[in-house]
Amino acid sequence: MKPSQLIRLYPAQWRERYGPEFSALLEELPTSPRLAFDVFVSAMTARVVQLRRRFAGGALDPRGSNGIAMLGFVLMAPSTILVLAFALKFKVGVAGPFDAISGPSQAIAVLHYFLVFAPWVSLALVSRAMVCPSVRRSGMGLSIQLEAHADRLTLAIAFVAVLVLFVLMRYFLFQHSPVWGWSAWSVPWSWFAPPWDRR
Amino acid sequence: MSQPDVPSEAGVLILLSLATGPKHGYAMMTDISAFADTRVGPGTLYTALARLEEDGLIAAVASDDRRRPYRITPSGLTALKARAESLRRLASVATRRLAAR
């Protein structure tokens, strides 16, 4: 492969900006394996830089951040409703919504999986929206930084996700789920019981 | 705007090369080879060049030629002076400590 063809390894955005002048430079230099290797490493570096920017850009852009956080909120909305139904059933004594999704059918089992895992995914999305890891070359070494960005909406969604997960793990997964009968474990789950369930 | 990182070794060589006036890539490579006795590959050159431009330390000069020249910016000059001073201090310490042996 000619060095000029190696330009294709660079990201499109980089080629658009530097492609013509870089091609002109390569045309002036004698072809050698060392040159090809240098261009190859540079192209890979440009790709890593682009990936890092994409990763960081989404997290630090307030609109992108809110979008990701809102996606997390929408994803865990059914679980949030379920948790509210839990509270109604065990605290107030209203059974309706929760009992409606009980039963041994396969569809209900799939729904249970979704309801239990959705808040974890939501929490991951919200964390992704709030925290931006970045790796940069710094002198002879690497500098790894974690940048945090959070507005009230993102923090509120993260708080709801943690709350929903807590209640789900306590009630749904370990005691009431027909999918996993883990309530027989000798773990003192009562330690984690919410106030309304303490006897 | 965030504080730009300290320029890499290739970045410093580019800044030094541009300190005498605008140059395009090939002219920079030739100049660096002459004053630093080291060869900077085209890929390495453009990786550093893109970074310097992003940090505002150099800027492209308008040109009809495919070979686009670059010039050092006032921020680039400041960064280069700071790096030169740092290297001067380092050289001074090295000279003293080596003389003591």
PDB file of C-alpha atoms in Angstrom:
ATOM      1  CA  MET A   1       0.000   0.000   0.000  1.00  0.00           C
ATOM      2  CA  LYS A   2       1.336   3.422  -0.948  1.00  0.00           C
ATOM      3  CA  PRO A   3       1.594   6.042   1.798  1.00  0.00           C
ATOM      4  CA  SER A   4      -0.857   8.224  -0.129  1.00  0.00           C
ATOM      5  CA  GLN A   5      -3.384   5.385   0.141  1.00  0.00           C
ATOM      6  CA  LEU A   6      -2.792   5.255   3.891  1.00  0.00           C
ATOM      7  CA  ILE A   7      -4.561   8.603   4.130  1.00  0.00           C
ATOM      8  CA  ARG A   8      -7.772   6.607   3.873  1.00  0.00           C
ATOM      9  CA  LEU A   9      -7.035   5.281   7.354  1.00  0.00           C
ATOM     10  CA  TYR A  10      -7.513   8.748   8.807  1.00  0.00           C
ATOM     11  CA  PRO A  11     -11.001   9.794   9.974  1.00  0.00           C
ATOM     12  CA  ALA A  12     -13.073  11.553   7.302  1.00  0.00           C
ATOM     13  CA  GLN A  13     -13.098  14.786   9.277  1.00  0.00           C
ATOM     14  CA  TRP A  14      -9.298  14.761   9.478  1.00  0.00           C
ATOM     15  CA  ARG A  15      -8.983  13.986   5.742  1.00  0.00           C
ATOM     16  CA  GLU A  16     -11.336  16.824   4.925  1.00  0.00           C
ATOM     17  CA  ARG A  17      -9.205  19.293   6.865  1.00  0.00           C
ATOM     18  CA  TYR A  18      -5.653  18.070   6.230  1.00  0.00           C
ATOM     19  CA  GLY A  19      -6.005  15.572   3.366  1.00  0.00           C
ATOM     20  CA  PRO A  20      -4.888  17.697   0.372  1.00  0.00           C
ATOM     21  CA  GLU A  21      -1.864  19.250   2.078  1.00  0.00           C
ATOM     22  CA  PHE A  22      -0.886  15.929   3.664  1.00  0.00           C
ATOM     23  CA  SER A  23      -1.083  14.215   0.241  1.00  0.00           C
ATOM     24  CA  ALA A  24       1.077  16.994  -1.206  1.00  0.00           C
ATOM     25  CA  LEU A  25       3.631  16.410   1.538  1.00  0.00           C
ATOM     26  CA  LEU A  26       3.689  12.640   1.001  1.00  0.00           C
ATOM     27  CA  GLU A  27       4.230  13.159  -2.728  1.00  0.00           C
ATOM     28  CA  GLU A  28       7.441  15.045  -1.934  1.00  0.00           C
ATOM     29  CA  LEU A  29       8.872  12.279   0.253  1.00  0.00           C
ATOM     30  CA  PRO A  30      10.491   9.013  -0.839  1.00  0.00           C
ATOM     31  CA  THR A  31       8.364   5.981  -0.022  1.00  0.00           C
ATOM     32  CA  SER A  32       9.731   3.748   2.723  1.00  0.00           C
ATOM     33  CA  PRO A  33       8.381   1.260   5.283  1.00  0.00           C
ATOM     34  CA  ARG A  34       9.359   3.700   8.019  1.00  0.00           C
ATOM     35  CA  LEU A  35       7.277   6.451   6.419  1.00  0.00           C
ATOM     36  CA  ALA A  36       4.327   4.074   5.941  1.00  0.00           C
ATOM     37  CA  PHE A  37       4.549   3.025   9.593  1.00  0.00           C
ATOM     38  CA  ASP A  38       4.719   6.655  10.721  1.00  0.00           C
ATOM     39  CA  VAL A  39       1.605   7.520   8.706  1.00  0.00           C
ATOM     40  CA  PHE A  40      -0.186   4.398   9.953  1.00  0.00           C
ATOM     41  CA  VAL A  41       0.515   5.251  13.616  1.00  0.00           C
ATOM     42  CA  SER A  42      -0.551   8.843  13.012  1.00  0.00           C
ATOM     43  CA  ALA A  43      -3.823   7.686  11.407  1.00  0.00           C
ATOM     44  CA  MET A  44      -4.577   5.403  14.345  1.00  0.00           C
ATOM     45  CA  THR A  45      -3.794   8.250  16.756  1.00  0.00           C
ATOM     46  CA  ALA A  46      -6.192  10.512  14.844  1.00  0.00           C
ATOM     47  CA  ARG A  47      -8.895   7.848  15.126  1.00  0.00           C
ATOM     48  CA  VAL A  48      -8.342   7.468  18.875  1.00  0.00           C
ATOM     49  CA  VAL A  49      -8.463  11.251  19.291  1.00  0.00           C
ATOM     50  CA  GLN A  50     -11.706  11.363  17.309  1.00  0.00           C
ATOM     51  CA  LEU A  51     -13.255   8.574  19.379  1.00  0.00           C
ATOM     52  CA  ARG A  52     -12.223  10.282  22.588  1.00  0.00           C
ATOM     53  CA  ARG A  53     -13.748  13.540  21.377  1.00  0.00           C
ATOM     54  CA  ARG A  54     -16.989  11.850  20.445  1.00  0.00           C
ATOM     55  CA  PHE A  55     -17.109  10.191  23.845  1.00  0.00           C
ATOM     56  CA  ALA A  56     -16.278  13.395  25.671  1.00  0.00           C
ATOM     57  CA  GLY A  57     -18.393  15.617  23.432  1.00  0.00           C
ATOM     58  CA  GLY A  58     -21.638  13.832  24.213  1.00  0.00           C
ATOM     59  CA  ALA A  59     -21.027  14.018  27.919  1.00  0.00           C
ATOM     60  CA  LEU A  60     -19.998  17.639  28.074  1.00  0.00           C
ATOM     61  CA  ASP A  61     -22.592  18.969  25.689  1.00  0.00           C
ATOM     62  CA  PRO A  62     -25.512  19.960  27.913  1.00  0.00           C
ATOM     63  CA  ARG A  63     -28.107  19.093  25.262  1.00  0.00           C
ATOM     64  CA  GLY A  64     -26.511  15.719  24.577  1.00  0.00           C
ATOM     65  CA  SER A  65     -26.207  15.096  28.285  1.00  0.00           C
ATOM     66  CA  ASN A  66     -29.863  15.831  28.896  1.00  0.00           C
ATOM     67  CA  GLY A  67     -30.834  13.672  25.936  1.00  0.00           C
ATOM     68  CA  ILE A  68     -28.978  10.658  27.315  1.00  0.00           C
ATOM     69  CA  ALA A  69     -30.358  11.252  30.804  1.00  0.00           C
ATOM     70  CA  MET A  70     -33.910  11.576  29.432  1.00  0.00           C
ATOM     71  CA  LEU A  71     -33.455   8.318  27.517  1.00  0.00           C
ATOM     72  CA  GLY A  72     -32.498   6.699  30.816  1.00  0.00           C
ATOM     73  CA  PHE A  73     -35.590   8.167  32.452  1.00  0.00           C
ATOM     74  CA  VAL A  74     -37.925   6.912  29.714  1.00  0.00           C
ATOM     75  CA  LEU A  75     -36.313   3.463  29.908  1.00  0.00           C
ATOM     76  CA  MET A  76     -36.923   3.108  33.613  1.00  0.00           C
ATOM     77  CA  ALA A  77     -40.361   4.740  33.621  1.00  0.00           C
ATOM     78  CA  PRO A  78     -42.211   1.361  33.753  1.00  0.00           C
ATOM     79  CA  SER A  79     -40.007   0.261  36.654  1.00  0.00           C
ATOM     80  CA  THR A  80     -40.680   3.549  38.428  1.00  0.00           C
ATOM     81  CA  ILE A  81     -44.423   3.009  38.022  1.00  0.00           C
ATOM     82  CA  LEU A  82     -43.988  -0.522  39.365  1.00  0.00           C
ATOM     83  CA  VAL A  83     -42.138   0.757  42.420  1.00  0.00           C
ATOM     84  CA  LEU A  84     -44.894   3.276  43.030  1.00  0.00           C
ATOM     85  CA  ALA A  85     -47.355   0.374  42.781  1.00  0.00           C
ATOM     86  CA  PHE A  86     -45.220  -1.498  45.314  1.00  0.00           C
ATOM     87  CA  ALA A  87     -45.425   1.387  47.707  1.00  0.00           C
ATOM     88  CA  LEU A  88     -49.179   1.611  47.209  1.00  0.00           C
ATOM     89  CA  LYS A  89     -49.639  -2.102  47.786  1.00  0.00           C
ATOM     90  CA  PHE A  90     -47.453  -2.564  50.833  1.00  0.00           C
ATOM     91  CA  LYS A  91     -47.905   0.818  52.431  1.00  0.00           C
ATOM     92  CA  VAL A  92     -51.414   1.899  51.481  1.00  0.00           C
ATOM     93  CA  GLY A  93     -52.906  -1.498  50.635  1.00  0.00           C
ATOM     94  CA  VAL A  94     -53.813  -0.807  46.989  1.00  0.00           C
ATOM     95  CA  ALA A  95     -53.012  -3.981  45.056  1.00  0.00           C
ATOM     96  CA  GLY A  96     -54.147  -3.342  41.484  1.00  0.00           C
ATOM     97  CA  PRO A  97     -51.163  -2.418  39.260  1.00  0.00           C
ATOM     98  CA  PHE A  98     -48.651  -4.746  40.861  1.00  0.00           C
ATOM     99  CA  ASP A  99     -50.868  -7.814  40.994  1.00  0.00           C
ATOM    100  CA  ALA A 100     -51.756  -7.254  37.361  1.00  0.00           C
ATOM    101  CA  ILE A 101     -48.213  -8.223  36.322  1.00  0.00           C
ATOM    102  CA  SER A 102     -47.888 -11.230  38.607  1.00  0.00           C
ATOM    103  CA  GLY A 103     -48.173 -14.770  37.348  1.00  0.00           C
ATOM    104  CA  PRO A 104     -46.119 -17.607  35.950  1.00  0.00           C
ATOM    105  CA  SER A 105     -46.409 -16.837  32.219  1.00  0.00           C
ATOM    106  CA  GLN A 106     -43.370 -16.414  29.958  1.00  0.00           C
ATOM    107  CA  ALA A 107     -44.446 -12.906  28.943  1.00  0.00           C
ATOM    108  CA  ILE A 108     -44.612 -11.862  32.572  1.00  0.00           C
ATOM    109  CA  ALA A 109     -41.138 -13.323  33.146  1.00  0.00           C
ATOM    110  CA  VAL A 110     -39.744 -11.294  30.251  1.00  0.00           C
ATOM    111  CA  LEU A 111     -41.465  -8.217  31.634  1.00  0.00           C
ATOM    112  CA  HIS A 112     -39.867  -8.903  34.999  1.00  0.00           C
ATOM    113  CA  TYR A 113     -36.434  -9.103  33.402  1.00  0.00           C
ATOM    114  CA  PHE A 114     -37.048  -5.768  31.688  1.00  0.00           C
ATOM    115  CA  LEU A 115     -38.377  -4.092  34.810  1.00  0.00           C
ATOM    116  CA  VAL A 116     -35.399  -5.237  36.860  1.00  0.00           C
ATOM    117  CA  PHE A 117     -32.675  -4.476  34.341  1.00  0.00           C
ATOM    118  CA  ALA A 118     -34.036  -1.250  32.849  1.00  0.00           C
ATOM    119  CA  PRO A 119     -33.088   0.894  35.883  1.00  0.00           C
ATOM    120  CA  TRP A 120     -29.521  -0.490  35.738  1.00  0.00           C
ATOM    121  CA  VAL A 121     -29.284   0.547  32.105  1.00  0.00           C
ATOM    122  CA  SER A 122     -30.834   3.887  33.011  1.00  0.00           C
ATOM    123  CA  LEU A 123     -28.301   4.390  35.780  1.00  0.00           C
ATOM    124  CA  ALA A 124     -25.488   3.551  33.358  1.00  0.00           C
ATOM    125  CA  LEU A 125     -26.863   6.060  30.840  1.00  0.00           C
ATOM    126  CA  VAL A 126     -27.232   8.769  33.454  1.00  0.00           C
ATOM    127  CA  SER A 127     -23.704   8.075  34.748  1.00  0.00           C
ATOM    128  CA  ARG A 128     -22.478   8.282  31.184  1.00  0.00           C
ATOM    129  CA  ALA A 129     -24.210  11.645  30.879  1.00  0.00           C
ATOM    130  CA  MET A 130     -22.623  12.919  34.077  1.00  0.00           C
ATOM    131  CA  VAL A 131     -19.100  11.555  33.978  1.00  0.00           C
ATOM    132  CA  CYS A 132     -16.680  11.946  31.115  1.00  0.00           C
ATOM    133  CA  PRO A 133     -13.458   9.932  31.280  1.00  0.00           C
ATOM    134  CA  SER A 134     -10.665  11.197  29.063  1.00  0.00           C
ATOM    135  CA  VAL A 135      -7.151   9.966  28.399  1.00  0.00           C
ATOM    136  CA  ARG A 136      -4.554  12.381  27.090  1.00  0.00           C
ATOM    137  CA  ARG A 137      -0.876  12.131  26.444  1.00  0.00           C
ATOM    138  CA  SER A 138       0.968  14.238  28.972  1.00  0.00           C
ATOM    139  CA  GLY A 139       4.701  14.484  28.512  1.00  0.00           C
ATOM    140  CA  MET A 140       6.099  10.977  28.805  1.00  0.00           C
ATOM    141  CA  GLY A 141       2.961   9.458  30.296  1.00  0.00           C
ATOM    142  CA  LEU A 142      -0.796   9.351  30.116  1.00  0.00           C
ATOM    143  CA  SER A 143      -3.129  11.631  31.967  1.00  0.00           C
ATOM    144  CA  ILE A 144      -6.479  10.088  32.869  1.00  0.00           C
ATOM    145  CA  GLN A 145      -9.149  12.529  33.901  1.00  0.00           C
ATOM    146  CA  LEU A 146     -12.732  12.184  35.002  1.00  0.00           C
ATOM    147  CA  GLU A 147     -14.814  15.243  34.281  1.00  0.00           C
ATOM    148  CA  ALA A 148     -18.201  15.514  35.944  1.00  0.00           C
ATOM    149  CA  HIS A 149     -21.083  17.408  34.443  1.00  0.00           C
ATOM    150  CA  ALA A 150     -24.519  17.361  35.983  1.00  0.00           C
ATOM    151  CA  ASP A 151     -27.498  19.648  35.991  1.00  0.00           C
ATOM    152  CA  ARG A 152     -30.532  19.324  38.237  1.00  0.00           C
ATOM    153  CA  LEU A 153     -32.455  17.189  35.755  1.00  0.00           C
ATOM    154  CA  THR A 154     -29.634  14.645  35.381  1.00  0.00           C
ATOM    155  CA  LEU A 155     -29.100  14.488  39.127  1.00  0.00           C
ATOM    156  CA  ALA A 156     -32.840  14.038  39.715  1.00  0.00           C
ATOM    157  CA  ILE A 157     -33.006  11.183  37.203  1.00  0.00           C
ATOM    158  CA  ALA A 158     -29.959   9.532  38.788  1.00  0.00           C
ATOM    159  CA  PHE A 159     -31.585   9.844  42.218  1.00  0.00           C
ATOM    160  CA  VAL A 160     -34.842   8.280  40.998  1.00  0.00           C
ATOM    161  CA  ALA A 161     -32.876   5.470  39.304  1.00  0.00           C
ATOM    162  CA  VAL A 162     -31.021   4.646  42.530  1.00  0.00           C
ATOM    163  CA  LEU A 163     -34.255   4.767  44.528  1.00  0.00           C
ATOM    164  CA  VAL A 164     -36.075   2.535  42.056  1.00  0.00           C
ATOM    165  CA  LEU A 165     -33.190   0.081  42.044  1.00  0.00           C
ATOM    166  CA  PHE A 166     -33.075  -0.040  45.813  1.00  0.00           C
ATOM    167  CA  VAL A 167     -36.754  -0.893  46.118  1.00  0.00           C
ATOM    168  CA  LEU A 168     -36.659  -3.323  43.204  1.00  0.00           C
ATOM    169  CA  MET A 169     -33.657  -5.178  44.599  1.00  0.00           C
ATOM    170  CA  ARG A 170     -35.261  -5.352  47.986  1.00  0.00           C
ATOM    171  CA  TYR A 171     -38.794  -6.362  47.017  1.00  0.00           C
ATOM    172  CA  PHE A 172     -39.028  -7.492  43.474  1.00  0.00           C
ATOM    173  CA  LEU A 173     -35.859  -9.409  42.773  1.00  0.00           C
ATOM    174  CA  PHE A 174     -35.186 -11.056  46.097  1.00  0.00           C
ATOM    175  CA  GLN A 175     -38.628 -11.719  47.466  1.00  0.00           C
ATOM    176  CA  HIS A 176     -41.472 -11.392  45.047  1.00  0.00           C
ATOM    177  CA  SER A 177     -40.099 -12.342  41.680  1.00  0.00           C
ATOM    178  CA  PRO A 178     -41.423 -15.553  40.146  1.00  0.00           C
ATOM    179  CA  VAL A 179     -38.264 -15.563  38.001  1.00  0.00           C
ATOM    180  CA  TRP A 180     -35.631 -15.726  40.728  1.00  0.00           C
ATOM    181  CA  GLY A 181     -36.617 -17.346  44.002  1.00  0.00           C
ATOM    182  CA  TRP A 182     -33.674 -15.937  45.932  1.00  0.00           C
ATOM    183  CA  SER A 183     -35.640 -15.172  49.058  1.00  0.00           C
ATOM    184  CA  ALA A 184     -34.379 -18.427  50.592  1.00  0.00           C
ATOM    185  CA  TRP A 185     -30.854 -17.046  50.771  1.00  0.00           C
ATOM    186  CA  SER A 186     -29.629 -16.477  54.263  1.00  0.00           C
ATOM    187  CA  VAL A 187     -28.917 -12.840  53.578  1.00  0.00           C
ATOM    188  CA  PRO A 188     -30.560 -10.578  56.166  1.00  0.00           C
ATOM    189  CA  TRP A 189     -32.508  -8.573  53.607  1.00  0.00           C
ATOM    190  CA  SER A 190     -34.558  -7.047  56.391  1.00  0.00           C
ATOM    191  CA  TRP A 191     -31.565  -4.788  57.020  1.00  0.00           C
ATOM    192  CA  PHE A 192     -32.311  -3.104  53.737  1.00  0.00           C
ATOM    193  CA  ALA A 193     -36.055  -2.974  54.181  1.00  0.00           C
ATOM    194  CA  PRO A 194     -37.662   0.426  53.771  1.00  0.00           C
ATOM    195  CA  PRO A 195     -39.335   1.907  56.861  1.00  0.00           C
ATOM    196  CA  TRP A 196     -42.826   0.833  55.899  1.00  0.00           C
ATOM    197  CA  ASP A 197     -41.793  -2.839  55.826  1.00  0.00           C
ATOM    198  CA  ARG A 198     -39.970  -2.981  59.172  1.00  0.00           C
ATOM    199  CA  ARG A 199     -41.632  -4.991  61.848  1.00  0.00           C
TER     200      ARG A 199
ATOM    201  CA  MET B   1     -11.275  27.964  26.731  1.00  0.00           C
ATOM    202  CA  SER B   2      -9.290  25.327  28.567  1.00  0.00           C
ATOM    203  CA  GLN B   3      -5.571  25.738  29.090  1.00  0.00           C
ATOM    204  CA  PRO B   4      -3.684  24.030  26.236  1.00  0.00           C
ATOM    205  CA  ASP B   5      -1.423  21.161  27.226  1.00  0.00           C
ATOM    206  CA  VAL B   6       2.332  21.509  27.121  1.00  0.00           C
ATOM    207  CA  PRO B   7       3.306  20.903  23.473  1.00  0.00           C
ATOM    208  CA  SER B   8       4.801  17.506  22.695  1.00  0.00           C
ATOM    209  CA  GLU B   9       8.411  17.153  21.578  1.00  0.00           C
ATOM    210  CA  ALA B  10       7.335  17.310  17.925  1.00  0.00           C
ATOM    211  CA  GLY B  11       5.102  20.246  18.809  1.00  0.00           C
ATOM    212  CA  VAL B  12       8.025  22.189  20.257  1.00  0.00           C
ATOM    213  CA  LEU B  13      10.108  21.460  17.150  1.00  0.00           C
ATOM    214  CA  ILE B  14       7.274  22.758  14.943  1.00  0.00           C
ATOM    215  CA  LEU B  15       6.911  25.904  17.048  1.00  0.00           C
ATOM    216  CA  LEU B  16      10.664  26.443  16.873  1.00  0.00           C
ATOM    217  CA  SER B  17      10.598  25.994  13.114  1.00  0.00           C
ATOM    218  CA  LEU B  18       7.718  28.434  12.694  1.00  0.00           C
ATOM    219  CA  ALA B  19       9.391  30.988  14.972  1.00  0.00           C
ATOM    220  CA  THR B  20      11.412  32.152  11.955  1.00  0.00           C
ATOM    221  CA  GLY B  21       8.349  32.565   9.714  1.00  0.00           C
ATOM    222  CA  PRO B  22       5.459  30.666   8.097  1.00  0.00           C
ATOM    223  CA  LYS B  23       6.284  27.283   6.553  1.00  0.00           C
ATOM    224  CA  HIS B  24       4.428  24.379   4.971  1.00  0.00           C
ATOM    225  CA  GLY B  25       4.900  20.762   6.035  1.00  0.00           C
ATOM    226  CA  TYR B  26       7.852  19.841   3.864  1.00  0.00           C
ATOM    227  CA  ALA B  27       9.699  23.071   4.744  1.00  0.00           C
ATOM    228  CA  MET B  28       9.134  22.362   8.440  1.00  0.00           C
ATOM    229  CA  MET B  29      10.499  18.817   8.096  1.00  0.00           C
ATOM    230  CA  THR B  30      13.595  20.098   6.289  1.00  0.00           C
ATOM    231  CA  ASP B  31      14.119  22.899   8.806  1.00  0.00           C
ATOM    232  CA  ILE B  32      13.685  20.602  11.821  1.00  0.00           C
ATOM    233  CA  SER B  33      16.079  18.113  10.296  1.00  0.00           C
ATOM    234  CA  ALA B  34      18.638  20.916   9.890  1.00  0.00           C
ATOM    235  CA  PHE B  35      18.457  22.576  13.309  1.00  0.00           C
ATOM    236  CA  ALA B  36      17.591  19.598  15.519  1.00  0.00           C
ATOM    237  CA  ASP B  37      19.406  16.862  13.635  1.00  0.00           C
ATOM    238  CA  THR B  38      16.333  14.696  13.932  1.00  0.00           C
ATOM    239  CA  ARG B  39      13.812  13.461  11.416  1.00  0.00           C
ATOM    240  CA  VAL B  40      10.126  13.991  12.114  1.00  0.00           C
ATOM    241  CA  GLY B  41       7.917  11.732   9.982  1.00  0.00           C
ATOM    242  CA  PRO B  42       4.992  13.262   8.067  1.00  0.00           C
ATOM    243  CA  GLY B  43       2.447  11.451  10.237  1.00  0.00           C
ATOM    244  CA  THR B  44       4.101  12.588  13.458  1.00  0.00           C
ATOM    245  CA  LEU B  45       4.377  16.103  12.042  1.00  0.00           C
ATOM    246  CA  TYR B  46       0.688  16.348  11.179  1.00  0.00           C
ATOM    247  CA  THR B  47      -0.465  14.745  14.437  1.00  0.00           C
ATOM    248  CA  ALA B  48       1.446  17.438  16.343  1.00  0.00           C
ATOM    249  CA  LEU B  49       0.446  20.132  13.874  1.00  0.00           C
ATOM    250  CA  ALA B  50      -3.271  19.350  14.228  1.00  0.00           C
ATOM    251  CA  ARG B  51      -2.934  19.450  17.995  1.00  0.00           C
ATOM    252  CA  LEU B  52      -1.080  22.770  17.939  1.00  0.00           C
ATOM    253  CA  GLU B  53      -3.702  24.265  15.640  1.00  0.00           C
ATOM    254  CA  GLU B  54      -6.491  23.008  17.883  1.00  0.00           C
ATOM    255  CA  ASP B  55      -4.770  24.587  20.893  1.00  0.00           C
ATOM    256  CA  GLY B  56      -4.428  27.868  18.999  1.00  0.00           C
ATOM    257  CA  LEU B  57      -0.626  27.817  19.086  1.00  0.00           C
ATOM    258  CA  ILE B  58      -0.307  27.880  15.288  1.00  0.00           C
ATOM    259  CA  ALA B  59      -2.659  28.956  12.502  1.00  0.00           C
ATOM    260  CA  ALA B  60      -2.983  28.116   8.824  1.00  0.00           C
ATOM    261  CA  VAL B  61      -2.056  30.819   6.348  1.00  0.00           C
ATOM    262  CA  ALA B  62      -4.381  31.274   3.353  1.00  0.00           C
ATOM    263  CA  SER B  63      -2.784  29.829   0.228  1.00  0.00           C
ATOM    264  CA  ASP B  64      -3.772  28.681  -3.261  1.00  0.00           C
ATOM    265  CA  ASP B  65      -1.110  25.987  -3.110  1.00  0.00           C
ATOM    266  CA  ARG B  66      -2.036  22.499  -1.880  1.00  0.00           C
ATOM    267  CA  ARG B  67       0.920  22.854   0.467  1.00  0.00           C
ATOM    268  CA  ARG B  68      -0.704  25.012   3.119  1.00  0.00           C
ATOM    269  CA  PRO B  69       1.719  27.114   5.215  1.00  0.00           C
ATOM    270  CA  TYR B  70       1.335  27.646   8.941  1.00  0.00           C
ATOM    271  CA  ARG B  71       2.388  30.505  11.193  1.00  0.00           C
ATOM    272  CA  ILE B  72       3.003  30.674  14.920  1.00  0.00           C
ATOM    273  CA  THR B  73       0.400  32.636  16.910  1.00  0.00           C
ATOM    274  CA  PRO B  74       1.082  34.957  19.870  1.00  0.00           C
ATOM    275  CA  SER B  75      -0.076  32.114  22.181  1.00  0.00           C
ATOM    276  CA  GLY B  76       2.351  29.812  20.390  1.00  0.00           C
ATOM    277  CA  LEU B  77       5.191  32.264  20.953  1.00  0.00           C
ATOM    278  CA  THR B  78       4.308  32.475  24.647  1.00  0.00           C
ATOM    279  CA  ALA B  79       4.216  28.677  24.932  1.00  0.00           C
ATOM    280  CA  LEU B  80       7.533  28.389  23.101  1.00  0.00           C
ATOM    281  CA  LYS B  81       9.168  30.974  25.358  1.00  0.00           C
ATOM    282  CA  ALA B  82       7.882  29.166  28.445  1.00  0.00           C
ATOM    283  CA  ARG B  83       9.187  25.851  27.136  1.00  0.00           C
ATOM    284  CA  ALA B  84      12.560  27.401  26.266  1.00  0.00           C
ATOM    285  CA  GLU B  85      12.822  28.851  29.770  1.00  0.00           C
ATOM    286  CA  SER B  86      11.928  25.485  31.278  1.00  0.00           C
ATOM    287  CA  LEU B  87      14.570  23.769  29.154  1.00  0.00           C
ATOM    288  CA  ARG B  88      17.114  26.458  30.098  1.00  0.00           C
ATOM    289  CA  ARG B  89      16.489  25.823  33.807  1.00  0.00           C
ATOM    290  CA  LEU B  90      16.728  22.076  33.238  1.00  0.00           C
ATOM    291  CA  ALA B  91      20.003  22.471  31.351  1.00  0.00           C
ATOM    292  CA  SER B  92      21.340  24.699  34.110  1.00  0.00           C
ATOM    293  CA  VAL B  93      20.537  22.127  36.805  1.00  0.00           C
ATOM    294  CA  ALA B  94      21.999  19.340  34.674  1.00  0.00           C
ATOM    295  CA  THR B  95      25.215  21.318  34.117  1.00  0.00           C
ATOM    296  CA  ARG B  96      25.621  22.031  37.856  1.00  0.00           C
ATOM    297  CA  ARG B  97      24.931  18.473  38.949  1.00  0.00           C
ATOM    298  CA  LEU B  98      27.150  16.916  36.338  1.00  0.00           C
ATOM    299  CA  ALA B  99      29.960  19.323  37.207  1.00  0.00           C
ATOM    300  CA  ALA B 100      29.759  18.207  40.840  1.00  0.00           C
ATOM    301  CA  ARG B 101      30.485  14.576  39.939  1.00  0.00           C
TER     302      ARG B 101
END
